[in-house]
Amino acid sequence: MQLIIFLLSLFLLISSLLYISEGVAAGCEDWTLHGSKDVCCRKCKPGNRLVTLCGPDPSQFCMPCEPRHYTTEPMSPYCTICTQCTVQACTASSDTKCGCRPGLRCGDKQCTFCVDECKIGEEPTPQRVCRKCPEGKFNDQIHSACKPWRKSCPEGQTLEASGNASSDNRCKSVPQPSASTTVSTLHVRIPHKGKS
Ligand SMILES: *[C@@H]1O[C@H](CO)[C@@H](O)[C@H](O)[C@H]1NC(C)=O
């Protein structure tokens, strides 16, 4: 019996500490008399959802939101799931402030999740991870799609260095040809018919 009482007190202590640590007071903040023995809640305490509107016991009217849930309405019967990315953590009375830590970026318009920021030479995949640019493509910018290497150099230029994941094929100007270096000879064998 003593053990049970001890465990029960321990449980009550821990749960009250939890509520204190989350800063949420449970219950109805404002109520009015209804009939001879009932009262009705007009406004739950911040971070509480409405469970029962009227009854004899005002402590039963409102309950704090479950962990990772919040409400901004004083009379809402339910709490909303907190948005899942954090610059400022969700509390029982305000939603998460969104944005992503350095090195991460928002994964969608509403920033409901963060993804790794892809580096130069990488691109984001539909599976929300970064991968190295595949052979034949490059990316010289962060967090964007890889682009194919140029297929040829502009006229008057020649390939200087092949591309890699982070840079395109590089071209350089060909020095103006001078006559002495561009002599090419064409050897043609002409078959002889008959005897010599
Ligand atoms: C890719 O090529 C560029 C230019 O040719 C070079 O500067 C760079 O070091 C190369 N990067 C890697 C990872 O090989």
PDB file of C-alpha atoms and ligand atoms in Angstrom:
ATOM      1  CA  MET A   1       0.000   0.000   0.000  1.00  0.00           C
ATOM      2  CA  GLN A   2       2.794   2.394   0.938  1.00  0.00           C
ATOM      3  CA  LEU A   3       4.571   1.515  -2.265  1.00  0.00           C
ATOM      4  CA  ILE A   4       1.462   2.311  -4.294  1.00  0.00           C
ATOM      5  CA  ILE A   5       1.059   5.670  -2.553  1.00  0.00           C
ATOM      6  CA  PHE A   6       4.744   6.406  -3.118  1.00  0.00           C
ATOM      7  CA  LEU A   7       4.512   5.560  -6.830  1.00  0.00           C
ATOM      8  CA  LEU A   8       1.335   7.586  -7.196  1.00  0.00           C
ATOM      9  CA  SER A   9       2.928  10.636  -5.566  1.00  0.00           C
ATOM     10  CA  LEU A  10       5.987  10.204  -7.755  1.00  0.00           C
ATOM     11  CA  PHE A  11       3.775  10.063 -10.835  1.00  0.00           C
ATOM     12  CA  LEU A  12       1.864  13.195  -9.769  1.00  0.00           C
ATOM     13  CA  LEU A  13       5.119  15.005  -9.031  1.00  0.00           C
ATOM     14  CA  ILE A  14       6.596  14.097 -12.412  1.00  0.00           C
ATOM     15  CA  SER A  15       3.464  15.031 -14.355  1.00  0.00           C
ATOM     16  CA  SER A  16       3.151  18.369 -12.555  1.00  0.00           C
ATOM     17  CA  LEU A  17       6.836  19.051 -13.243  1.00  0.00           C
ATOM     18  CA  LEU A  18       6.226  18.265 -16.910  1.00  0.00           C
ATOM     19  CA  TYR A  19       3.383  20.751 -17.091  1.00  0.00           C
ATOM     20  CA  ILE A  20       5.433  23.381 -15.333  1.00  0.00           C
ATOM     21  CA  SER A  21       8.371  22.774 -17.655  1.00  0.00           C
ATOM     22  CA  GLU A  22       6.134  23.196 -20.709  1.00  0.00           C
ATOM     23  CA  GLY A  23       4.700  26.348 -19.165  1.00  0.00           C
ATOM     24  CA  VAL A  24       1.094  25.307 -19.697  1.00  0.00           C
ATOM     25  CA  ALA A  25      -1.462  25.718 -16.943  1.00  0.00           C
ATOM     26  CA  ALA A  26      -4.342  23.292 -17.410  1.00  0.00           C
ATOM     27  CA  GLY A  27      -7.987  24.277 -17.348  1.00  0.00           C
ATOM     28  CA  CYS A  28     -10.563  26.930 -18.067  1.00  0.00           C
ATOM     29  CA  GLU A  29      -9.602  30.551 -17.605  1.00  0.00           C
ATOM     30  CA  ASP A  30     -13.030  32.157 -17.628  1.00  0.00           C
ATOM     31  CA  TRP A  31     -16.465  30.611 -17.047  1.00  0.00           C
ATOM     32  CA  THR A  32     -20.077  31.649 -16.408  1.00  0.00           C
ATOM     33  CA  LEU A  33     -22.835  30.193 -14.299  1.00  0.00           C
ATOM     34  CA  HIS A  34     -25.265  27.975 -16.147  1.00  0.00           C
ATOM     35  CA  GLY A  35     -28.437  26.953 -14.320  1.00  0.00           C
ATOM     36  CA  SER A  36     -28.281  26.238 -10.619  1.00  0.00           C
ATOM     37  CA  LYS A  37     -25.223  23.987 -10.299  1.00  0.00           C
ATOM     38  CA  ASP A  38     -23.386  23.967 -13.656  1.00  0.00           C
ATOM     39  CA  VAL A  39     -20.916  26.427 -15.141  1.00  0.00           C
ATOM     40  CA  CYS A  40     -19.843  26.838 -18.779  1.00  0.00           C
ATOM     41  CA  CYS A  41     -16.348  27.622 -19.984  1.00  0.00           C
ATOM     42  CA  ARG A  42     -15.952  30.801 -22.012  1.00  0.00           C
ATOM     43  CA  LYS A  43     -12.231  30.616 -22.560  1.00  0.00           C
ATOM     44  CA  CYS A  44      -9.623  27.899 -22.010  1.00  0.00           C
ATOM     45  CA  LYS A  45      -6.194  28.790 -20.671  1.00  0.00           C
ATOM     46  CA  PRO A  46      -3.575  29.279 -23.432  1.00  0.00           C
ATOM     47  CA  GLY A  47      -2.382  25.987 -24.896  1.00  0.00           C
ATOM     48  CA  ASN A  48      -5.517  24.140 -23.796  1.00  0.00           C
ATOM     49  CA  ARG A  49      -8.233  22.601 -25.937  1.00  0.00           C
ATOM     50  CA  LEU A  50     -11.879  22.460 -24.987  1.00  0.00           C
ATOM     51  CA  VAL A  51     -13.034  19.049 -23.744  1.00  0.00           C
ATOM     52  CA  THR A  52     -16.389  19.828 -22.119  1.00  0.00           C
ATOM     53  CA  LEU A  53     -18.287  23.079 -22.475  1.00  0.00           C
ATOM     54  CA  CYS A  54     -20.494  22.911 -19.373  1.00  0.00           C
ATOM     55  CA  GLY A  55     -20.590  20.901 -16.166  1.00  0.00           C
ATOM     56  CA  PRO A  56     -20.192  21.084 -12.438  1.00  0.00           C
ATOM     57  CA  ASP A  57     -16.369  20.989 -12.394  1.00  0.00           C
ATOM     58  CA  PRO A  58     -14.462  23.742 -14.305  1.00  0.00           C
ATOM     59  CA  SER A  59     -11.196  21.788 -13.985  1.00  0.00           C
ATOM     60  CA  GLN A  60     -12.617  19.253 -16.459  1.00  0.00           C
ATOM     61  CA  PHE A  61     -13.360  21.751 -19.226  1.00  0.00           C
ATOM     62  CA  CYS A  62      -9.983  22.195 -20.879  1.00  0.00           C
ATOM     63  CA  MET A  63      -6.883  20.072 -21.336  1.00  0.00           C
ATOM     64  CA  PRO A  64      -3.357  21.068 -22.412  1.00  0.00           C
ATOM     65  CA  CYS A  65      -2.337  20.103 -25.925  1.00  0.00           C
ATOM     66  CA  GLU A  66      -0.416  16.861 -26.270  1.00  0.00           C
ATOM     67  CA  PRO A  67       3.348  17.142 -26.903  1.00  0.00           C
ATOM     68  CA  ARG A  68       4.187  18.572 -30.363  1.00  0.00           C
ATOM     69  CA  HIS A  69       0.630  19.948 -30.708  1.00  0.00           C
ATOM     70  CA  TYR A  70      -0.599  23.516 -30.264  1.00  0.00           C
ATOM     71  CA  THR A  71      -3.685  25.687 -30.397  1.00  0.00           C
ATOM     72  CA  THR A  72      -4.016  29.430 -30.882  1.00  0.00           C
ATOM     73  CA  GLU A  73      -7.807  29.388 -30.347  1.00  0.00           C
ATOM     74  CA  PRO A  74      -9.092  29.537 -26.744  1.00  0.00           C
ATOM     75  CA  MET A  75     -12.140  27.380 -27.511  1.00  0.00           C
ATOM     76  CA  SER A  76     -10.862  24.921 -30.096  1.00  0.00           C
ATOM     77  CA  PRO A  77     -11.839  21.305 -29.436  1.00  0.00           C
ATOM     78  CA  TYR A  78      -8.577  20.053 -30.923  1.00  0.00           C
ATOM     79  CA  CYS A  79      -4.907  20.907 -31.124  1.00  0.00           C
ATOM     80  CA  THR A  80      -2.907  21.115 -34.341  1.00  0.00           C
ATOM     81  CA  ILE A  81       0.266  19.187 -35.051  1.00  0.00           C
ATOM     82  CA  CYS A  82       3.270  21.482 -34.867  1.00  0.00           C
ATOM     83  CA  THR A  83       5.060  22.218 -38.116  1.00  0.00           C
ATOM     84  CA  GLN A  84       8.102  20.001 -38.260  1.00  0.00           C
ATOM     85  CA  CYS A  85      11.049  22.297 -38.759  1.00  0.00           C
ATOM     86  CA  THR A  86      12.520  24.533 -36.152  1.00  0.00           C
ATOM     87  CA  VAL A  87      14.137  27.879 -35.865  1.00  0.00           C
ATOM     88  CA  GLN A  88      11.996  28.581 -32.842  1.00  0.00           C
ATOM     89  CA  ALA A  89      10.422  25.561 -31.219  1.00  0.00           C
ATOM     90  CA  CYS A  90       6.697  25.102 -31.044  1.00  0.00           C
ATOM     91  CA  THR A  91       5.038  25.847 -27.715  1.00  0.00           C
ATOM     92  CA  ALA A  92       1.529  24.914 -26.614  1.00  0.00           C
ATOM     93  CA  SER A  93       0.275  28.375 -27.623  1.00  0.00           C
ATOM     94  CA  SER A  94       2.272  29.160 -30.775  1.00  0.00           C
ATOM     95  CA  ASP A  95       3.303  27.263 -33.875  1.00  0.00           C
ATOM     96  CA  THR A  96       6.886  26.505 -34.814  1.00  0.00           C
ATOM     97  CA  LYS A  97       8.766  29.399 -36.402  1.00  0.00           C
ATOM     98  CA  CYS A  98       9.994  28.003 -39.661  1.00  0.00           C
ATOM     99  CA  GLY A  99      13.261  28.177 -41.396  1.00  0.00           C
ATOM    100  CA  CYS A 100      16.185  25.823 -41.459  1.00  0.00           C
ATOM    101  CA  ARG A 101      19.541  25.830 -39.740  1.00  0.00           C
ATOM    102  CA  PRO A 102      22.637  26.738 -41.782  1.00  0.00           C
ATOM    103  CA  GLY A 103      23.562  23.904 -44.116  1.00  0.00           C
ATOM    104  CA  LEU A 104      19.887  22.996 -44.508  1.00  0.00           C
ATOM    105  CA  ARG A 105      17.123  24.585 -46.524  1.00  0.00           C
ATOM    106  CA  CYS A 106      13.353  24.471 -46.687  1.00  0.00           C
ATOM    107  CA  GLY A 107      12.071  21.397 -48.499  1.00  0.00           C
ATOM    108  CA  ASP A 108       8.813  22.995 -49.651  1.00  0.00           C
ATOM    109  CA  LYS A 109       7.087  26.380 -49.916  1.00  0.00           C
ATOM    110  CA  GLN A 110       5.613  26.216 -46.421  1.00  0.00           C
ATOM    111  CA  CYS A 111       8.917  24.931 -45.065  1.00  0.00           C
ATOM    112  CA  THR A 112       7.270  21.970 -43.375  1.00  0.00           C
ATOM    113  CA  PHE A 113      10.583  20.095 -43.523  1.00  0.00           C
ATOM    114  CA  CYS A 114      14.260  20.806 -44.085  1.00  0.00           C
ATOM    115  CA  VAL A 115      16.629  19.132 -46.497  1.00  0.00           C
ATOM    116  CA  ASP A 116      20.420  19.108 -46.759  1.00  0.00           C
ATOM    117  CA  GLU A 117      21.697  21.957 -48.898  1.00  0.00           C
ATOM    118  CA  CYS A 118      23.426  20.380 -51.899  1.00  0.00           C
ATOM    119  CA  LYS A 119      26.971  21.573 -52.587  1.00  0.00           C
ATOM    120  CA  ILE A 120      28.641  22.510 -55.832  1.00  0.00           C
ATOM    121  CA  GLY A 121      29.030  19.321 -57.888  1.00  0.00           C
ATOM    122  CA  GLU A 122      25.827  17.869 -56.415  1.00  0.00           C
ATOM    123  CA  GLU A 123      22.093  18.098 -57.043  1.00  0.00           C
ATOM    124  CA  PRO A 124      18.974  17.397 -54.955  1.00  0.00           C
ATOM    125  CA  THR A 125      17.010  14.237 -55.769  1.00  0.00           C
ATOM    126  CA  PRO A 126      13.259  13.629 -55.486  1.00  0.00           C
ATOM    127  CA  GLN A 127      14.115  11.467 -52.451  1.00  0.00           C
ATOM    128  CA  ARG A 128      15.303  14.666 -50.749  1.00  0.00           C
ATOM    129  CA  VAL A 129      18.980  13.784 -50.582  1.00  0.00           C
ATOM    130  CA  CYS A 130      21.970  15.191 -52.449  1.00  0.00           C
ATOM    131  CA  ARG A 131      23.834  13.180 -55.048  1.00  0.00           C
ATOM    132  CA  LYS A 132      26.985  13.850 -57.052  1.00  0.00           C
ATOM    133  CA  CYS A 133      26.330  15.029 -60.602  1.00  0.00           C
ATOM    134  CA  PRO A 134      26.221  11.975 -62.899  1.00  0.00           C
ATOM    135  CA  GLU A 135      29.038  11.531 -65.448  1.00  0.00           C
ATOM    136  CA  GLY A 136      28.626  14.059 -68.271  1.00  0.00           C
ATOM    137  CA  LYS A 137      26.965  16.699 -66.093  1.00  0.00           C
ATOM    138  CA  PHE A 138      28.201  19.425 -63.759  1.00  0.00           C
ATOM    139  CA  ASN A 139      26.909  21.988 -61.286  1.00  0.00           C
ATOM    140  CA  ASP A 140      28.848  25.128 -60.376  1.00  0.00           C
ATOM    141  CA  GLN A 141      26.040  26.365 -58.086  1.00  0.00           C
ATOM    142  CA  ILE A 142      24.660  25.118 -54.799  1.00  0.00           C
ATOM    143  CA  HIS A 143      21.365  23.276 -54.524  1.00  0.00           C
ATOM    144  CA  SER A 144      20.265  23.187 -58.153  1.00  0.00           C
ATOM    145  CA  ALA A 145      20.083  20.681 -60.974  1.00  0.00           C
ATOM    146  CA  CYS A 146      23.247  19.472 -62.735  1.00  0.00           C
ATOM    147  CA  LYS A 147      23.614  20.613 -66.345  1.00  0.00           C
ATOM    148  CA  PRO A 148      25.178  18.648 -69.189  1.00  0.00           C
ATOM    149  CA  TRP A 149      28.726  19.465 -70.247  1.00  0.00           C
ATOM    150  CA  ARG A 150      28.981  21.521 -73.430  1.00  0.00           C
ATOM    151  CA  LYS A 151      29.192  19.222 -76.421  1.00  0.00           C
ATOM    152  CA  SER A 152      31.703  21.267 -78.401  1.00  0.00           C
ATOM    153  CA  CYS A 153      33.832  24.371 -78.201  1.00  0.00           C
ATOM    154  CA  PRO A 154      32.900  27.537 -80.053  1.00  0.00           C
ATOM    155  CA  GLU A 155      34.567  28.121 -83.401  1.00  0.00           C
ATOM    156  CA  GLY A 156      38.218  29.061 -83.059  1.00  0.00           C
ATOM    157  CA  GLN A 157      38.525  27.306 -79.684  1.00  0.00           C
ATOM    158  CA  THR A 158      39.643  23.904 -78.618  1.00  0.00           C
ATOM    159  CA  LEU A 159      39.083  21.745 -75.541  1.00  0.00           C
ATOM    160  CA  GLU A 160      41.468  22.695 -72.751  1.00  0.00           C
ATOM    161  CA  ALA A 161      40.169  20.552 -69.873  1.00  0.00           C
ATOM    162  CA  SER A 162      37.433  17.974 -69.637  1.00  0.00           C
ATOM    163  CA  GLY A 163      34.562  18.721 -67.318  1.00  0.00           C
ATOM    164  CA  ASN A 164      33.974  17.145 -63.948  1.00  0.00           C
ATOM    165  CA  ALA A 165      31.123  17.244 -61.437  1.00  0.00           C
ATOM    166  CA  SER A 166      31.789  20.877 -60.562  1.00  0.00           C
ATOM    167  CA  SER A 167      32.871  22.432 -63.846  1.00  0.00           C
ATOM    168  CA  ASP A 168      31.985  22.372 -67.503  1.00  0.00           C
ATOM    169  CA  ASN A 169      34.267  21.278 -70.321  1.00  0.00           C
ATOM    170  CA  ARG A 170      36.760  24.128 -70.669  1.00  0.00           C
ATOM    171  CA  CYS A 171      37.723  25.615 -73.992  1.00  0.00           C
ATOM    172  CA  LYS A 172      40.652  27.820 -74.986  1.00  0.00           C
ATOM    173  CA  SER A 173      41.357  29.889 -78.041  1.00  0.00           C
ATOM    174  CA  VAL A 174      43.463  28.299 -80.675  1.00  0.00           C
ATOM    175  CA  PRO A 175      46.506  30.468 -81.536  1.00  0.00           C
ATOM    176  CA  GLN A 176      46.214  32.037 -84.966  1.00  0.00           C
ATOM    177  CA  PRO A 177      47.770  29.474 -87.293  1.00  0.00           C
ATOM    178  CA  SER A 178      50.889  30.549 -89.180  1.00  0.00           C
ATOM    179  CA  ALA A 179      51.816  29.130 -92.554  1.00  0.00           C
ATOM    180  CA  SER A 180      54.927  27.275 -91.428  1.00  0.00           C
ATOM    181  CA  THR A 181      53.140  25.121 -88.867  1.00  0.00           C
ATOM    182  CA  THR A 182      50.180  24.139 -90.956  1.00  0.00           C
ATOM    183  CA  VAL A 183      51.809  22.445 -93.879  1.00  0.00           C
ATOM    184  CA  SER A 184      50.088  19.231 -94.459  1.00  0.00           C
ATOM    185  CA  THR A 185      50.948  16.838 -97.117  1.00  0.00           C
ATOM    186  CA  LEU A 186      48.792  14.420 -98.857  1.00  0.00           C
ATOM    187  CA  HIS A 187      50.370  11.290-100.121  1.00  0.00           C
ATOM    188  CA  VAL A 188      48.519   9.562-102.824  1.00  0.00           C
ATOM    189  CA  ARG A 189      49.644   6.360-104.274  1.00  0.00           C
ATOM    190  CA  ILE A 190      48.827   6.082-107.834  1.00  0.00           C
ATOM    191  CA  PRO A 191      48.753   2.505-108.950  1.00  0.00           C
ATOM    192  CA  HIS A 192      50.813   1.776-112.024  1.00  0.00           C
ATOM    193  CA  LYS A 193      49.424  -0.288-114.728  1.00  0.00           C
ATOM    194  CA  GLY A 194      51.701  -2.270-116.953  1.00  0.00           C
ATOM    195  CA  LYS A 195      55.386  -2.933-116.511  1.00  0.00           C
ATOM    196  CA  SER A 196      58.050  -0.453-115.793  1.00  0.00           C
TER     197      SER A 196
HETATM  198  C1  LIG B   1      37.228  20.115 -61.876  1.00  0.00           C
HETATM  199  O1  LIG B   1      37.767  20.838 -62.947  1.00  0.00           O
HETATM  200  C2  LIG B   1      38.179  22.167 -62.599  1.00  0.00           C
HETATM  201  C3  LIG B   1      38.574  22.876 -63.877  1.00  0.00           C
HETATM  202  O2  LIG B   1      39.202  22.042 -64.795  1.00  0.00           O
HETATM  203  C4  LIG B   1      39.306  22.093 -61.585  1.00  0.00           C
HETATM  204  O3  LIG B   1      39.714  23.381 -61.211  1.00  0.00           O
HETATM  205  C5  LIG B   1      38.792  21.352 -60.366  1.00  0.00           C
HETATM  206  O4  LIG B   1      39.836  21.182 -59.432  1.00  0.00           O
HETATM  207  C6  LIG B   1      38.212  19.985 -60.740  1.00  0.00           C
HETATM  208  N1  LIG B   1      37.595  19.430 -59.596  1.00  0.00           N
HETATM  209  C7  LIG B   1      37.732  18.140 -59.275  1.00  0.00           C
HETATM  210  C8  LIG B   1      36.986  17.711 -58.080  1.00  0.00           C
HETATM  211  O5  LIG B   1      38.398  17.351 -59.933  1.00  0.00           O
END
